[in-house]
Tab-separated table of C-alpha atoms and ligand atoms in Angstrom:
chain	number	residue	atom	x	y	z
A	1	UNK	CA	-1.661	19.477	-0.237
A	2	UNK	CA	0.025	17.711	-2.963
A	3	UNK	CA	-2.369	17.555	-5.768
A	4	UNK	CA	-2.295	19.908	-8.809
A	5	UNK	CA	-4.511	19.601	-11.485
A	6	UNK	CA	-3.773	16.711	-14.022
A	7	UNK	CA	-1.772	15.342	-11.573
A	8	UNK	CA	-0.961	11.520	-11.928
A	9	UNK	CA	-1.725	9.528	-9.112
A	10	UNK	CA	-0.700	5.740	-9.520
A	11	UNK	CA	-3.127	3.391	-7.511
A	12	UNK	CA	-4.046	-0.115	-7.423
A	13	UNK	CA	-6.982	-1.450	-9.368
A	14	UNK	CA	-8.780	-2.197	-6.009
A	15	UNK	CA	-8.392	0.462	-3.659
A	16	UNK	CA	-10.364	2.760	-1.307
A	17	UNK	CA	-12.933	4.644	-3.247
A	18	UNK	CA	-12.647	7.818	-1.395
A	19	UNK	CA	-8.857	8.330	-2.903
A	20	UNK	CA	-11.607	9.036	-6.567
A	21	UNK	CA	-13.002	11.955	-4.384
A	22	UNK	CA	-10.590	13.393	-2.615
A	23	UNK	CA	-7.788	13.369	-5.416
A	24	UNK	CA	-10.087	13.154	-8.788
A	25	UNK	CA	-13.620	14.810	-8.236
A	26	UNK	CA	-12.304	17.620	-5.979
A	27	UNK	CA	-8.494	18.274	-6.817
A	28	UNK	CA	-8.835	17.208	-10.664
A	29	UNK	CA	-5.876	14.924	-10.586
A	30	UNK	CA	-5.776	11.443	-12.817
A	31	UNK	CA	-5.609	8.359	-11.365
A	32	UNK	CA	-3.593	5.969	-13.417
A	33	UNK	CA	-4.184	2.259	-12.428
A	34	UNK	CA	-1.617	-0.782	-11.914
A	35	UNK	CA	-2.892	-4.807	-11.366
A	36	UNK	CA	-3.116	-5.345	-7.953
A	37	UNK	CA	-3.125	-8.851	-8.448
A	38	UNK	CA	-1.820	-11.294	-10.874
A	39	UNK	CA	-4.568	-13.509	-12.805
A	40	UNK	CA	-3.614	-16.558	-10.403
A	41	UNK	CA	-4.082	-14.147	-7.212
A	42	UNK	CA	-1.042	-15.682	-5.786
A	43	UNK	CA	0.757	-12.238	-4.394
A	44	UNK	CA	0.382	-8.322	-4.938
A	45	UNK	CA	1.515	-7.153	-8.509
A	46	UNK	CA	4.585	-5.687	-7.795
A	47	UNK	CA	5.431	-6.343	-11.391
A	48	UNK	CA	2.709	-4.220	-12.505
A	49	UNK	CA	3.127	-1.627	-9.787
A	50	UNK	CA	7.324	-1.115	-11.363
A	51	UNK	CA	5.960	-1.134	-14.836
A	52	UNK	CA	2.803	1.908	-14.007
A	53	UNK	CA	5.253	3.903	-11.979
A	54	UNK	CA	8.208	3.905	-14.577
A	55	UNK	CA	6.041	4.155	-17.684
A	56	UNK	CA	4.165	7.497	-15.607
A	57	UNK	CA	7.832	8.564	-14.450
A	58	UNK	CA	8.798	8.537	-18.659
A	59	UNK	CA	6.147	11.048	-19.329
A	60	UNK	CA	4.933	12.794	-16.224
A	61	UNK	CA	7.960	15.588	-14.423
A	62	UNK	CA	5.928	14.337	-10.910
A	63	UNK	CA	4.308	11.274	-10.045
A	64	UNK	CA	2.037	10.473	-6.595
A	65	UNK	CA	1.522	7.503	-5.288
A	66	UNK	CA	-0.255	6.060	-2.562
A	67	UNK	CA	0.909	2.885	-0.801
A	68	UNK	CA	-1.985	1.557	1.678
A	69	UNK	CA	-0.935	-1.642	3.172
A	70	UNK	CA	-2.736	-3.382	4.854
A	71	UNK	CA	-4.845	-2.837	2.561
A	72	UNK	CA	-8.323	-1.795	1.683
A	73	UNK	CA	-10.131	-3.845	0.936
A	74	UNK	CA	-7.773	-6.775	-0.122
A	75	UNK	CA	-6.276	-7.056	3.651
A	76	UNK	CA	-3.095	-7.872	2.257
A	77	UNK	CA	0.014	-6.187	3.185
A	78	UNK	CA	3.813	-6.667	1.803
A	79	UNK	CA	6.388	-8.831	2.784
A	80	UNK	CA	9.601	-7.701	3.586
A	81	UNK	CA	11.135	-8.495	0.445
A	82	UNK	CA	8.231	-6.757	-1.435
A	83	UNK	CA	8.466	-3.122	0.319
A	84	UNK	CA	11.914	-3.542	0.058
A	85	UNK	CA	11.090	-3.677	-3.955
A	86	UNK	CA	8.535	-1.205	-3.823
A	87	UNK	CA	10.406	0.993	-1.866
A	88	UNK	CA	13.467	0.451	-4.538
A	89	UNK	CA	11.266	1.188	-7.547
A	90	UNK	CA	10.026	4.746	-5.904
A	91	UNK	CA	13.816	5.907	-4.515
A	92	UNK	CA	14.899	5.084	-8.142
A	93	UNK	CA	12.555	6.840	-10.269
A	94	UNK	CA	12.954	9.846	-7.487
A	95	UNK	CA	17.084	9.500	-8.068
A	96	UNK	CA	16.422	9.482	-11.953
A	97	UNK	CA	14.489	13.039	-12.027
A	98	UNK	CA	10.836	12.702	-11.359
A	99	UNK	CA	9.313	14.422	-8.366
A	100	UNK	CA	7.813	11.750	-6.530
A	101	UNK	CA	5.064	11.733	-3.410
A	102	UNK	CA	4.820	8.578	-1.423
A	103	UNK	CA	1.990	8.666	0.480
A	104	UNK	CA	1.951	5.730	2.795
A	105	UNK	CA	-2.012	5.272	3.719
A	106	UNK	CA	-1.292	3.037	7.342
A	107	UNK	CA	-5.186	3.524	8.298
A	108	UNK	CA	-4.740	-0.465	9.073
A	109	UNK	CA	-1.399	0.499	10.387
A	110	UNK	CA	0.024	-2.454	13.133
A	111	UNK	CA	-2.624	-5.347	12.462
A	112	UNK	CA	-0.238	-7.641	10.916
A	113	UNK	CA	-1.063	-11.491	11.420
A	114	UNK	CA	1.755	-13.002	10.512
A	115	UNK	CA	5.456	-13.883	10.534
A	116	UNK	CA	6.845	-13.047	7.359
A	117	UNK	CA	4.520	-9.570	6.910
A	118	UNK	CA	6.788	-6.282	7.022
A	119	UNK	CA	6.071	-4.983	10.460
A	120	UNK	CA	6.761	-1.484	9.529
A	121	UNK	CA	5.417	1.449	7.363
A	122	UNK	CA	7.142	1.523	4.004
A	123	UNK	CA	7.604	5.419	4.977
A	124	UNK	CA	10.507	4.540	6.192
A	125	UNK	CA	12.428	3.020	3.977
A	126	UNK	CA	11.465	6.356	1.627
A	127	UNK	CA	11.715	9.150	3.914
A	128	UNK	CA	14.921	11.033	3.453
A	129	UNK	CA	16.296	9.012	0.398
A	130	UNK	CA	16.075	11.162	-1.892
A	131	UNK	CA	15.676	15.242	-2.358
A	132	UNK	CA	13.570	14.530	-5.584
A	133	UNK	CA	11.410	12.411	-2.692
A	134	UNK	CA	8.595	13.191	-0.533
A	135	UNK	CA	7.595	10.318	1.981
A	136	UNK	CA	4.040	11.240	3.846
A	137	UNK	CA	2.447	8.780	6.687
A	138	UNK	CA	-1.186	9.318	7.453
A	139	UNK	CA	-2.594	7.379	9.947
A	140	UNK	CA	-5.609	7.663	11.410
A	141	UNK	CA	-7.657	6.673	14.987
A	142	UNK	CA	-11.052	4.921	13.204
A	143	UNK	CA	-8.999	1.891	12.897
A	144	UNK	CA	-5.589	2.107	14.646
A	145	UNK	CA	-7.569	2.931	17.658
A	146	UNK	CA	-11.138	1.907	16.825
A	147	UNK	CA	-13.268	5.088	17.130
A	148	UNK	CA	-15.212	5.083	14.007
A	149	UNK	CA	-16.735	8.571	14.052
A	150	UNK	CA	-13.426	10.518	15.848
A	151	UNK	CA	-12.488	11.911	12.231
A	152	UNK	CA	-8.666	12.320	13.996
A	153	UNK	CA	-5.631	11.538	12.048
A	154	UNK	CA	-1.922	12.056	11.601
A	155	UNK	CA	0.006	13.207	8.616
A	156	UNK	CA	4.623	13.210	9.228
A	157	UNK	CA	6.104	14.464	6.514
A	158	UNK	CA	9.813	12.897	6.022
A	159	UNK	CA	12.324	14.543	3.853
A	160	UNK	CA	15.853	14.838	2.765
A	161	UNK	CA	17.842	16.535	5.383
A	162	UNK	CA	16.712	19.138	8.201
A	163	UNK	CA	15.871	21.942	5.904
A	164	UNK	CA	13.723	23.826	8.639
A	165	UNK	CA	12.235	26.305	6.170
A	166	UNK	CA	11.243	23.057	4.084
A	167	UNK	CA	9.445	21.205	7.095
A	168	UNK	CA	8.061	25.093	8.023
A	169	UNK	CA	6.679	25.775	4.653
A	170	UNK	CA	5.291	21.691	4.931
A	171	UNK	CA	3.464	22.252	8.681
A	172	UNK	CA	1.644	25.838	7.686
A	173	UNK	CA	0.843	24.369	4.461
A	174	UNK	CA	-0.961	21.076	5.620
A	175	UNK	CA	-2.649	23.570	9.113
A	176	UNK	CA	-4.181	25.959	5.818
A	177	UNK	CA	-5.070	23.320	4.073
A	178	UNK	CA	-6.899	21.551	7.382
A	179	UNK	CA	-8.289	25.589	8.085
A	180	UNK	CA	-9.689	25.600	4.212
A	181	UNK	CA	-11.009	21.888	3.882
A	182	UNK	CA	-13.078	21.164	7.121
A	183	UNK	CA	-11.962	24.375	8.847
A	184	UNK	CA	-10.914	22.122	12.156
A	185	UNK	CA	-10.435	18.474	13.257
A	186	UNK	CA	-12.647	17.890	16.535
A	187	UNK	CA	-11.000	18.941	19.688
A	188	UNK	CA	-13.120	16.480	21.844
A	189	UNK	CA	-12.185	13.423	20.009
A	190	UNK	CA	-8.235	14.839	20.158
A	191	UNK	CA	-8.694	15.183	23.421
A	192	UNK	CA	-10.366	11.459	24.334
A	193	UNK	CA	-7.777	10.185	21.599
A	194	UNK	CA	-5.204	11.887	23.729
A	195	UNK	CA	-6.035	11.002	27.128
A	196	UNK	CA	-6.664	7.389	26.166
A	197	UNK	CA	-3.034	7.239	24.547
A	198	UNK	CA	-1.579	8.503	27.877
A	199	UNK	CA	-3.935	5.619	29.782
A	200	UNK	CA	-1.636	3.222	31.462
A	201	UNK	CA	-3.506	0.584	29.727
A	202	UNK	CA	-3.805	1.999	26.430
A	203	UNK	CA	-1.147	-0.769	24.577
A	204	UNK	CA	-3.397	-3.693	26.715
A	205	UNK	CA	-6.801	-2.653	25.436
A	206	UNK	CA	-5.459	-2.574	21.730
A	207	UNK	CA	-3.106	-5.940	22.178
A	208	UNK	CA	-6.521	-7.395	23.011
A	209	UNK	CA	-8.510	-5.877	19.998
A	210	UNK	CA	-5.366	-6.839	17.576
A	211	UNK	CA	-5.650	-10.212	19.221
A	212	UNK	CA	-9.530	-10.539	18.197
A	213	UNK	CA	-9.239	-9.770	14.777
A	214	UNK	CA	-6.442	-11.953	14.143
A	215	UNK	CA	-8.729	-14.745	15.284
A	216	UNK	CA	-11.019	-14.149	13.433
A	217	UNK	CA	-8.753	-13.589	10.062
A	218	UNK	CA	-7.273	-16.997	10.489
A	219	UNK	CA	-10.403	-18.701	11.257
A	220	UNK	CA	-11.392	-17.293	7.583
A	221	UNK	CA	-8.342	-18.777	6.676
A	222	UNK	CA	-8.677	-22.126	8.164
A	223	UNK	CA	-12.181	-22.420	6.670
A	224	UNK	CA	-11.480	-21.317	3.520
A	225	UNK	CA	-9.007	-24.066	2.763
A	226	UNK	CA	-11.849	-26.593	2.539
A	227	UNK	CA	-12.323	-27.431	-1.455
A	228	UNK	CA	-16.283	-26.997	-0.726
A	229	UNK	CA	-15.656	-23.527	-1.869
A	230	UNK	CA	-13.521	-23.951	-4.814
A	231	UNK	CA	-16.672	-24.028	-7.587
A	232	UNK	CA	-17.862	-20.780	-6.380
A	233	UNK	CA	-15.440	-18.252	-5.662
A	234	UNK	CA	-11.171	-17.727	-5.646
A	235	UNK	CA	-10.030	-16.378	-2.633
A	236	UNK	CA	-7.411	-13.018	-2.599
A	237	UNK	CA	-4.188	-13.216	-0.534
A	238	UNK	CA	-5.014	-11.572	3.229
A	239	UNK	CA	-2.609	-11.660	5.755
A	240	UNK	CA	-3.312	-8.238	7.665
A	241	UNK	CA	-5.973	-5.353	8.636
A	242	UNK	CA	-10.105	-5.391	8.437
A	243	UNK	CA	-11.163	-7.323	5.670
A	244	UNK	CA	-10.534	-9.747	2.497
A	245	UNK	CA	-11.923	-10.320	-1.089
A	246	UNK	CA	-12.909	-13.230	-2.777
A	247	UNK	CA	-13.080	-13.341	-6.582
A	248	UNK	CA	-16.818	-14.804	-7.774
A	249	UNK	CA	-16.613	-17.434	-10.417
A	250	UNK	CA	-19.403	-16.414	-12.699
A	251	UNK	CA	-21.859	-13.994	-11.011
A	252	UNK	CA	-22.024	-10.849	-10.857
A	253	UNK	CA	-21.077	-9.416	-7.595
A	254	UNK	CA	-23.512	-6.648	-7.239
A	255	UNK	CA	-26.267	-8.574	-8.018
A	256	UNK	CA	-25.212	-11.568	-5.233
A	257	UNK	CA	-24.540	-8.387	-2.623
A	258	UNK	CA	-28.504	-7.668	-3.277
A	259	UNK	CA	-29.586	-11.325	-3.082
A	260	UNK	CA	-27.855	-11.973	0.078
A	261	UNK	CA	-29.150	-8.714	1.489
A	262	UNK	CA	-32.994	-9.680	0.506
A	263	UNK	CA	-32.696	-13.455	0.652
A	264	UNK	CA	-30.421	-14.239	3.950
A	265	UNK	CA	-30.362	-10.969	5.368
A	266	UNK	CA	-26.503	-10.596	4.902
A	267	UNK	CA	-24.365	-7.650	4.280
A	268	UNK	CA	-21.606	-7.661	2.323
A	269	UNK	CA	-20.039	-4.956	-0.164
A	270	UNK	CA	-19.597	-5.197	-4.002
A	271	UNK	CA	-16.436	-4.411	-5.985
A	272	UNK	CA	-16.443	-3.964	-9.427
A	273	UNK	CA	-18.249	-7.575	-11.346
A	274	UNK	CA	-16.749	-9.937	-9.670
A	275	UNK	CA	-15.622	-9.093	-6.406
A	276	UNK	CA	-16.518	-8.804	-2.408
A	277	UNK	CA	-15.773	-7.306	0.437
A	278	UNK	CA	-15.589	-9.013	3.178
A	279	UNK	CA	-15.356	-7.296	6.395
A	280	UNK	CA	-14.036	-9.681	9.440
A	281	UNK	CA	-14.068	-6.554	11.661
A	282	UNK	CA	-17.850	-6.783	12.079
A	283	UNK	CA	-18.057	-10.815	12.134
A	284	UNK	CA	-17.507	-13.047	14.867
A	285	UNK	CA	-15.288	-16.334	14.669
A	286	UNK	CA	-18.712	-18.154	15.555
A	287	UNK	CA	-20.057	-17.098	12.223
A	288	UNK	CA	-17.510	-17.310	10.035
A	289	UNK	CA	-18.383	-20.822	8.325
A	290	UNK	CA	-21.737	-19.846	8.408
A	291	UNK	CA	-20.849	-16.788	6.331
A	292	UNK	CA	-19.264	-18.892	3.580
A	293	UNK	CA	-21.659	-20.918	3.310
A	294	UNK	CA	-24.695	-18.514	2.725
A	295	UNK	CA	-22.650	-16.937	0.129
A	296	UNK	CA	-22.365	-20.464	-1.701
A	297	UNK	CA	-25.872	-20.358	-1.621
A	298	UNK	CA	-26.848	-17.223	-2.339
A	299	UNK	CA	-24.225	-18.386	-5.207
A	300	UNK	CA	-25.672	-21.518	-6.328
A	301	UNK	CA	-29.712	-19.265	-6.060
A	302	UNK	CA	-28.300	-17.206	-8.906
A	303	UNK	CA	-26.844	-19.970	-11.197
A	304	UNK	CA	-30.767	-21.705	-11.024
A	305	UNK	CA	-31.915	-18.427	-11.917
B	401	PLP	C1	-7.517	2.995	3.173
B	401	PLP	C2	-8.213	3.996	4.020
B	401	PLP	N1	-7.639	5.189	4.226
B	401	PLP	C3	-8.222	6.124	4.982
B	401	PLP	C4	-9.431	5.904	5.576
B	401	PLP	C5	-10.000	7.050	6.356
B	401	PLP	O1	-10.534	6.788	7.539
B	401	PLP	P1	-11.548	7.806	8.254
B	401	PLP	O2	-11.758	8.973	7.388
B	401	PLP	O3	-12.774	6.994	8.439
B	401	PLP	O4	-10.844	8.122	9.523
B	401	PLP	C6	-10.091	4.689	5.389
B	401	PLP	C7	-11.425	4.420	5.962
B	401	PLP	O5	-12.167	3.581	5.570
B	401	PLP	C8	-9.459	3.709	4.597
B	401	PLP	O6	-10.013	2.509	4.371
């Protein structure tokens, strides 16, 4: 929908690998990178975000960006004060001449474990500011509503004013594009998604899902403070969503994914050299200490050689 060829996309340095596919390998558009963390991993590189977006804005007539928080696979999502920023940096560039897109990737979209999180999409602090500014929201039902497999989503479009040939030109645009991509979204899984939204106790069933996974993401946190882990592996800031990273010391992270695999019988996913992927979605609270510790292990296996 909003990808020309050569096409700069601004991302994070960790993101969803898909976003290579979908944008690079079958829309030929360039992904440009920004840090998503400082060195010290003590918050998300909004620094480095302002400096990617304004250097691209410089040379580029339109920029794209997609903001995914919380995030995969870092689980971290913005405070307050840092969509504010974000949000600032995007409306700015827009206001200065450059066609922007704002995608706002809320996948994770509502599990937020704590206080001082922003509880809302950073679509809307950009839809409507700007005319140079187009906000999208895509959310989708594998993890908002847990049915891996449904392959339903949403896409709102938010722009400046109530042009109704704009929004028009916007809704046939995104059906053709549905029509010419995977010709049709499932009607039985709209349908379930549907009925299950209208369900009386729809909000209880996914208070109590929310409620399990924020369990278990502070019982990583609890465990992780202890200093046992401190030789082996940094952790990243999580606060929000499906899973966290952790930043390996001095082994290399694919080859630790394949010795926990073969040695312990543990599955965890490989970023890049040095980091992992852990997913808290498919581990209970029972096991999370136990998890920790095998990777310390499978760790300390490697450094004998
Ligand atoms: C950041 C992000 N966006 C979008 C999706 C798309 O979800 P799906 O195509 O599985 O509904 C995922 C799934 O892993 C994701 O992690």
């Amino acid at each position: 929908m909003w990808i020309d060829k050569d096409d700069v996309i601004v991302l994070p340095d960790m993101m969803w690998g898909n976003y290579n596919m979908t944008f690079c390998i079958r829309n030929s558009g360039k992904i440009v990178h920004y840090k998503a963390y400082d060195d010290q991993l003590t918050r998300f590189n909004v620094d480095s975000f302002e400096e990617v977006v304004r250097e691209q804005a410089k040379i580029n007539d339109k920029i794209i960006t997609v903001l995914n928080f919380p995030h995969n696979p870092s689980g971290y999502s913005l405070s307050v004060e840092e969509a504010n920023r974000v949000a600032a940096i995007l409306i700015d560039v827009a206001k200065g001449g450059t066609n922007v897109v704002a995608a706002c990737d809320d996948a994770y979209f509502g599990l937020f474990f704590e206080e001082e999180t922003s509880k809302e999409s950073i679509f809307t602090k950009l839809a409507g500011a700007d005319k140079r500014l187009l906000a999208v929201k895509l959310d989708g039902a594998t993890k908002e509503d847990y049915v891996w497999g449904f392959r339903t989503g949403f896409v709102t479009y938010g722009i400046l004013g109530d042009n109704d040939l704009v929004l028009e030109a916007l809704e046939k645009k995104t059906a053709g594009c549905i029509r010419g991509n995977i010709s049709n979204c499932s009607h039985l899984s709209q349908t379930i998604l549907l009925k299950s939204m209208a369900d009386e106790n729809y909000d209880t069933y996914k208070q109590e899902k929310f409620e399990l996974l924020k369990r278990r993401a502070l019982k990583m946190k609890s465990v992780l403070k202890d200093p046992k882990f401190n030789d082996s592996f940094d952790v990243y800031p999580f606060n929000s969503g499906y899973f966290m990273c952790i930043r390996l010391k001095d082994v290399d992270a694919e080859q630790l994914r394949i010795h926990l695999l073969e040695k312990y019988g543990t599955g965890l996913i490989s970023i890049g050299k040095k980091n992992i992927r852990v997913a808290f979605s498919c581990l209970e609270e029972s096991d999370v200490e136990t998890l920790f510790d095998i990777i310390v292990n499978g760790i300390s296996d490697l450094r004998k050689g």
